[in-house]
Every structure is written in structure tokens, then in C-alpha cells.
mmCIF file of N, CA and C in Angstrom:
data_model
loop_
_atom_site.group_PDB
_atom_site.id
_atom_site.type_symbol
_atom_site.label_atom_id
_atom_site.label_comp_id
_atom_site.label_asym_id
_atom_site.label_seq_id
_atom_site.Cartn_x
_atom_site.Cartn_y
_atom_site.Cartn_z
ATOM 1 N N MET A 26 -8.286 2.572 21.394
ATOM 2 C CA MET A 26 -7.205 2.273 20.475
ATOM 3 C C MET A 26 -6.599 3.608 20.022
ATOM 4 N N SER A 27 -5.291 3.672 20.034
ATOM 5 C CA SER A 27 -4.644 4.921 19.636
ATOM 6 C C SER A 27 -4.675 5.085 18.122
ATOM 7 N N CYS A 28 -4.468 6.305 17.719
ATOM 8 C CA CYS A 28 -4.475 6.637 16.292
ATOM 9 C C CYS A 28 -3.397 5.845 15.550
ATOM 10 N N THR A 29 -2.229 5.718 16.165
ATOM 11 C CA THR A 29 -1.131 5.011 15.520
ATOM 12 C C THR A 29 -1.460 3.532 15.335
ATOM 13 N N VAL A 30 -2.076 2.921 16.337
ATOM 14 C CA VAL A 30 -2.443 1.510 16.228
ATOM 15 C C VAL A 30 -3.472 1.333 15.118
ATOM 16 N N GLU A 31 -4.467 2.208 15.087
ATOM 17 C CA GLU A 31 -5.504 2.128 14.056
ATOM 18 C C GLU A 31 -4.894 2.319 12.661
ATOM 19 N N GLN A 32 -3.969 3.239 12.519
ATOM 20 C CA GLN A 32 -3.316 3.466 11.232
ATOM 21 C C GLN A 32 -2.492 2.256 10.817
ATOM 22 N N ARG A 33 -1.755 1.689 11.760
ATOM 23 C CA ARG A 33 -0.948 0.490 11.463
ATOM 24 C C ARG A 33 -1.848 -0.650 11.009
ATOM 25 N N GLU A 34 -2.962 -0.836 11.690
ATOM 26 C CA GLU A 34 -3.882 -1.916 11.331
ATOM 27 C C GLU A 34 -4.494 -1.706 9.953
ATOM 28 N N ARG A 35 -4.790 -0.452 9.598
ATOM 29 C CA ARG A 35 -5.323 -0.164 8.263
ATOM 30 C C ARG A 35 -4.304 -0.507 7.182
ATOM 31 N N VAL A 36 -3.066 -0.086 7.394
ATOM 32 C CA VAL A 36 -2.005 -0.359 6.413
ATOM 33 C C VAL A 36 -1.762 -1.863 6.316
ATOM 34 N N GLN A 37 -1.743 -2.549 7.461
ATOM 35 C CA GLN A 37 -1.494 -3.989 7.440
ATOM 36 C C GLN A 37 -2.635 -4.744 6.775
ATOM 37 N N ALA A 38 -3.871 -4.308 6.984
ATOM 38 C CA ALA A 38 -5.023 -4.959 6.332
ATOM 39 C C ALA A 38 -4.923 -4.824 4.816
ATOM 40 N N ALA A 39 -4.557 -3.643 4.344
ATOM 41 C CA ALA A 39 -4.397 -3.444 2.902
ATOM 42 C C ALA A 39 -3.231 -4.275 2.376
ATOM 43 N N ALA A 40 -2.133 -4.328 3.138
ATOM 44 C CA ALA A 40 -0.975 -5.130 2.712
ATOM 45 C C ALA A 40 -1.349 -6.604 2.598
ATOM 46 N N ASP A 41 -2.118 -7.111 3.558
ATOM 47 C CA ASP A 41 -2.542 -8.511 3.512
ATOM 48 C C ASP A 41 -3.417 -8.787 2.291
ATOM 49 N N ALA A 42 -4.348 -7.868 2.014
ATOM 50 C CA ALA A 42 -5.238 -8.045 0.863
ATOM 51 C C ALA A 42 -4.463 -8.007 -0.449
ATOM 52 N N ILE A 43 -3.518 -7.083 -0.560
ATOM 53 C CA ILE A 43 -2.737 -6.953 -1.798
ATOM 54 C C ILE A 43 -1.791 -8.135 -1.961
ATOM 55 N N GLU A 44 -1.230 -8.609 -0.857
ATOM 56 C CA GLU A 44 -0.310 -9.747 -0.925
ATOM 57 C C GLU A 44 -1.005 -11.005 -1.462
ATOM 58 N N ALA A 45 -2.305 -11.106 -1.233
ATOM 59 C CA ALA A 45 -3.070 -12.254 -1.725
ATOM 60 C C ALA A 45 -3.368 -12.158 -3.225
ATOM 61 N N HIS A 46 -3.129 -10.992 -3.817
ATOM 62 C CA HIS A 46 -3.387 -10.813 -5.248
ATOM 63 C C HIS A 46 -2.373 -11.630 -6.050
ATOM 64 N N PRO A 47 -2.815 -12.342 -7.070
ATOM 65 C CA PRO A 47 -1.895 -13.210 -7.825
ATOM 66 C C PRO A 47 -0.770 -12.466 -8.543
ATOM 67 N N ARG A 48 -0.928 -11.179 -8.813
ATOM 68 C CA ARG A 48 0.117 -10.419 -9.526
ATOM 69 C C ARG A 48 1.026 -9.645 -8.575
ATOM 70 N N CYS A 49 0.882 -9.842 -7.270
ATOM 71 C CA CYS A 49 1.714 -9.140 -6.283
ATOM 72 C C CYS A 49 3.091 -9.800 -6.221
ATOM 73 N N ALA A 50 4.127 -9.001 -6.466
ATOM 74 C CA ALA A 50 5.497 -9.499 -6.379
ATOM 75 C C ALA A 50 6.073 -9.265 -4.989
ATOM 76 N N GLY A 51 5.524 -8.297 -4.260
ATOM 77 C CA GLY A 51 5.997 -8.002 -2.916
ATOM 78 C C GLY A 51 5.262 -6.806 -2.342
ATOM 79 N N VAL A 52 5.114 -6.797 -1.015
ATOM 80 C CA VAL A 52 4.430 -5.691 -0.342
ATOM 81 C C VAL A 52 5.064 -5.485 1.027
ATOM 82 N N ASP A 53 5.201 -4.220 1.424
ATOM 83 C CA ASP A 53 5.758 -3.867 2.730
ATOM 84 C C ASP A 53 4.870 -2.847 3.413
ATOM 85 N N ALA A 54 4.697 -3.010 4.718
ATOM 86 C CA ALA A 54 4.046 -2.012 5.563
ATOM 87 C C ALA A 54 5.159 -1.350 6.361
ATOM 88 N N LEU A 55 5.354 -0.054 6.135
ATOM 89 C CA LEU A 55 6.476 0.659 6.734
ATOM 90 C C LEU A 55 6.002 1.611 7.832
ATOM 91 N N ALA A 56 6.679 1.571 8.964
ATOM 92 C CA ALA A 56 6.357 2.444 10.086
ATOM 93 C C ALA A 56 6.772 3.886 9.777
ATOM 94 N N PRO A 57 6.186 4.846 10.483
ATOM 95 C CA PRO A 57 6.582 6.250 10.288
ATOM 96 C C PRO A 57 8.093 6.411 10.506
ATOM 97 N N GLY A 58 8.723 7.190 9.651
ATOM 98 C CA GLY A 58 10.154 7.434 9.767
ATOM 99 C C GLY A 58 11.014 6.404 9.062
ATOM 100 N N VAL A 59 10.432 5.298 8.628
ATOM 101 C CA VAL A 59 11.180 4.303 7.854
ATOM 102 C C VAL A 59 11.013 4.699 6.396
ATOM 103 N N GLY A 60 12.076 5.101 5.778
ATOM 104 C CA GLY A 60 11.974 5.606 4.411
ATOM 105 C C GLY A 60 11.661 7.094 4.428
ATOM 106 N N PRO A 61 11.213 7.622 3.316
ATOM 107 C CA PRO A 61 11.042 9.071 3.192
ATOM 108 C C PRO A 61 9.737 9.622 3.775
ATOM 109 N N HIS A 62 8.840 8.768 4.276
ATOM 110 C CA HIS A 62 7.527 9.235 4.717
ATOM 111 C C HIS A 62 7.424 9.264 6.238
ATOM 112 N N ASP A 63 6.636 10.183 6.765
ATOM 113 C CA ASP A 63 6.499 10.343 8.216
ATOM 114 C C ASP A 63 5.193 9.758 8.752
ATOM 115 N N ALA A 64 4.578 8.846 8.018
ATOM 116 C CA ALA A 64 3.339 8.185 8.438
ATOM 117 C C ALA A 64 3.410 6.725 8.015
ATOM 118 N N TRP A 65 2.489 5.913 8.508
ATOM 119 C CA TRP A 65 2.421 4.518 8.081
ATOM 120 C C TRP A 65 2.239 4.473 6.569
ATOM 121 N N THR A 66 3.044 3.653 5.922
ATOM 122 C CA THR A 66 3.084 3.622 4.460
ATOM 123 C C THR A 66 3.065 2.183 3.956
ATOM 124 N N LEU A 67 2.388 1.985 2.847
ATOM 125 C CA LEU A 67 2.360 0.697 2.169
ATOM 126 C C LEU A 67 3.079 0.866 0.836
ATOM 127 N N GLU A 68 4.010 -0.027 0.563
ATOM 128 C CA GLU A 68 4.683 -0.054 -0.740
ATOM 129 C C GLU A 68 4.510 -1.445 -1.321
ATOM 130 N N CYS A 69 4.154 -1.507 -2.594
ATOM 131 C CA CYS A 69 4.031 -2.825 -3.229
ATOM 132 C C CYS A 69 4.516 -2.761 -4.664
ATOM 133 N N THR A 70 4.954 -3.913 -5.125
ATOM 134 C CA THR A 70 5.370 -4.075 -6.507
ATOM 135 C C THR A 70 4.490 -5.162 -7.113
ATOM 136 N N LEU A 71 3.980 -4.856 -8.283
ATOM 137 C CA LEU A 71 3.071 -5.768 -8.971
ATOM 138 C C LEU A 71 3.706 -6.232 -10.273
ATOM 139 N N ALA A 72 3.509 -7.481 -10.592
ATOM 140 C CA ALA A 72 4.038 -8.046 -11.838
ATOM 141 C C ALA A 72 3.016 -7.825 -12.945
ATOM 142 N N THR A 73 2.794 -6.566 -13.265
ATOM 143 C CA THR A 73 1.832 -6.181 -14.285
ATOM 144 C C THR A 73 2.220 -4.803 -14.818
ATOM 145 N N SER A 74 1.613 -4.376 -15.891
ATOM 146 C CA SER A 74 1.955 -3.073 -16.482
ATOM 147 C C SER A 74 1.046 -1.946 -15.998
ATOM 148 N N THR A 75 0.003 -2.294 -15.255
ATOM 149 C CA THR A 75 -0.905 -1.290 -14.682
ATOM 150 C C THR A 75 -1.280 -1.717 -13.267
ATOM 151 N N CYS A 76 -1.966 -0.856 -12.555
ATOM 152 C CA CYS A 76 -2.430 -1.188 -11.207
ATOM 153 C C CYS A 76 -3.824 -1.818 -11.308
ATOM 154 N N PRO A 77 -3.961 -3.084 -10.942
ATOM 155 C CA PRO A 77 -5.256 -3.757 -11.051
ATOM 156 C C PRO A 77 -6.313 -3.116 -10.141
ATOM 157 N N PRO A 78 -7.567 -3.106 -10.556
ATOM 158 C CA PRO A 78 -8.636 -2.527 -9.734
ATOM 159 C C PRO A 78 -8.729 -3.148 -8.343
ATOM 160 N N ASP A 79 -8.431 -4.443 -8.206
ATOM 161 C CA ASP A 79 -8.490 -5.093 -6.893
ATOM 162 C C ASP A 79 -7.499 -4.469 -5.913
ATOM 163 N N VAL A 80 -6.346 -4.053 -6.400
ATOM 164 C CA VAL A 80 -5.343 -3.417 -5.547
ATOM 165 C C VAL A 80 -5.839 -2.038 -5.111
ATOM 166 N N LEU A 81 -6.372 -1.278 -6.048
ATOM 167 C CA LEU A 81 -6.917 0.028 -5.694
ATOM 168 C C LEU A 81 -8.077 -0.103 -4.711
ATOM 169 N N TYR A 82 -8.895 -1.118 -4.898
ATOM 170 C CA TYR A 82 -10.025 -1.360 -3.999
ATOM 171 C C TYR A 82 -9.535 -1.639 -2.573
ATOM 172 N N ALA A 83 -8.466 -2.417 -2.429
ATOM 173 C CA ALA A 83 -7.901 -2.699 -1.100
ATOM 174 C C ALA A 83 -7.437 -1.411 -0.422
ATOM 175 N N LEU A 84 -6.886 -0.485 -1.194
ATOM 176 C CA LEU A 84 -6.462 0.807 -0.638
ATOM 177 C C LEU A 84 -7.671 1.632 -0.199
ATOM 178 N N VAL A 85 -8.716 1.614 -0.999
ATOM 179 C CA VAL A 85 -9.936 2.370 -0.671
ATOM 180 C C VAL A 85 -10.581 1.820 0.595
ATOM 181 N N ILE A 86 -10.710 0.519 0.687
ATOM 182 C CA ILE A 86 -11.330 -0.111 1.857
ATOM 183 C C ILE A 86 -10.563 0.243 3.137
ATOM 184 N N ALA A 87 -9.243 0.320 3.043
ATOM 185 C CA ALA A 87 -8.408 0.649 4.203
ATOM 186 C C ALA A 87 -8.285 2.159 4.420
ATOM 187 N N ARG A 88 -8.926 2.950 3.569
ATOM 188 C CA ARG A 88 -8.894 4.414 3.648
ATOM 189 C C ARG A 88 -7.457 4.953 3.588
ATOM 190 N N LEU A 89 -6.700 4.458 2.615
ATOM 191 C CA LEU A 89 -5.332 4.932 2.398
ATOM 192 C C LEU A 89 -5.295 5.885 1.214
ATOM 193 N N ARG A 90 -4.355 6.819 1.270
ATOM 194 C CA ARG A 90 -4.157 7.772 0.173
ATOM 195 C C ARG A 90 -3.111 7.224 -0.786
ATOM 196 N N LEU A 91 -3.403 7.295 -2.041
ATOM 197 C CA LEU A 91 -2.451 6.870 -3.069
ATOM 198 C C LEU A 91 -1.424 7.980 -3.241
ATOM 199 N N ARG A 92 -0.152 7.672 -3.001
ATOM 200 C CA ARG A 92 0.918 8.667 -3.147
ATOM 201 C C ARG A 92 1.608 8.558 -4.496
ATOM 202 N N GLU A 93 1.743 7.327 -4.964
ATOM 203 C CA GLU A 93 2.458 7.109 -6.229
ATOM 204 C C GLU A 93 1.974 5.797 -6.835
ATOM 205 N N ALA A 94 1.800 5.784 -8.121
ATOM 206 C CA ALA A 94 1.465 4.565 -8.852
ATOM 207 C C ALA A 94 2.023 4.728 -10.253
ATOM 208 N N ARG A 95 3.087 3.972 -10.548
ATOM 209 C CA ARG A 95 3.714 4.107 -11.865
ATOM 210 C C ARG A 95 4.535 2.883 -12.200
ATOM 211 N N PRO A 96 4.777 2.701 -13.482
ATOM 212 C CA PRO A 96 5.645 1.589 -13.887
ATOM 213 C C PRO A 96 7.061 1.807 -13.352
ATOM 214 N N ARG A 97 7.673 0.726 -12.935
ATOM 215 C CA ARG A 97 9.069 0.787 -12.490
ATOM 216 C C ARG A 97 9.724 -0.524 -12.871
ATOM 217 N N GLY A 98 10.716 -0.445 -13.714
ATOM 218 C CA GLY A 98 11.373 -1.663 -14.197
ATOM 219 C C GLY A 98 10.401 -2.501 -15.002
ATOM 220 N N THR A 99 10.289 -3.752 -14.632
ATOM 221 C CA THR A 99 9.387 -4.657 -15.357
ATOM 222 C C THR A 99 8.013 -4.777 -14.684
ATOM 223 N N GLY A 100 7.804 -4.063 -13.592
ATOM 224 C CA GLY A 100 6.537 -4.155 -12.863
ATOM 225 C C GLY A 100 5.889 -2.794 -12.655
ATOM 226 N N TYR A 101 4.972 -2.770 -11.720
ATOM 227 C CA TYR A 101 4.241 -1.558 -11.390
ATOM 228 C C TYR A 101 4.407 -1.313 -9.898
ATOM 229 N N HIS A 102 4.767 -0.101 -9.518
ATOM 230 C CA HIS A 102 5.061 0.241 -8.126
ATOM 231 C C HIS A 102 3.951 1.133 -7.570
ATOM 232 N N VAL A 103 3.466 0.799 -6.382
ATOM 233 C CA VAL A 103 2.396 1.556 -5.732
ATOM 234 C C VAL A 103 2.841 1.937 -4.326
ATOM 235 N N VAL A 104 2.644 3.198 -3.970
ATOM 236 C CA VAL A 104 2.917 3.696 -2.624
ATOM 237 C C VAL A 104 1.660 4.372 -2.130
ATOM 238 N N ALA A 105 1.202 3.988 -0.943
ATOM 239 C CA ALA A 105 0.004 4.582 -0.346
ATOM 240 C C ALA A 105 0.275 4.791 1.147
ATOM 241 N N GLY A 106 -0.448 5.727 1.744
ATOM 242 C CA GLY A 106 -0.248 5.991 3.157
ATOM 243 C C GLY A 106 -1.513 6.459 3.828
ATOM 244 N N VAL A 107 -1.389 6.608 5.129
ATOM 245 C CA VAL A 107 -2.521 7.051 5.943
ATOM 246 C C VAL A 107 -2.722 8.538 5.772
#
């Protein structure tokens, strides 16, 4: 399995886990070059004022790096990547 396939699968696994969270408003798995990042990236918006531990746990299990986690508008925005 190539590195890119393995990275895509890690990001998609985390996206699937986060999407199942009841406070998830939306989640995207973005390919390298889509948006400002040059690696597989996960972006999600949560309908909460903080990042729930379950979301952080999904990132840890998938071995993703947290790039950004902060309130945005009425929700919480999280960006993580390989």
C-alpha cells in the first residue's frame, strides 16, 4: 500500500468516526492541494463551544496532527492532517 493510500485511509477513518459524533455539524476529508494544505487534511465543524474528547481521540487513533482547533461562528472548527 502506498503512503498516499495509507494517509487517505487514516484521514477517512477519522472523518467517519467524527461524523458519527452527535455534535458534528460537518466533516470533510481533503486531498493534498485542495485548500491551503499540501497533505491529506480533515476539517470538521462541531455544534459545541469546545472540542469534545471523543473527537480528539478519533484524531489520535488515526495518528493525525492537530493543526487548528478554535471557536468559529456558533461552532467549533477543527483542522487536522497527516
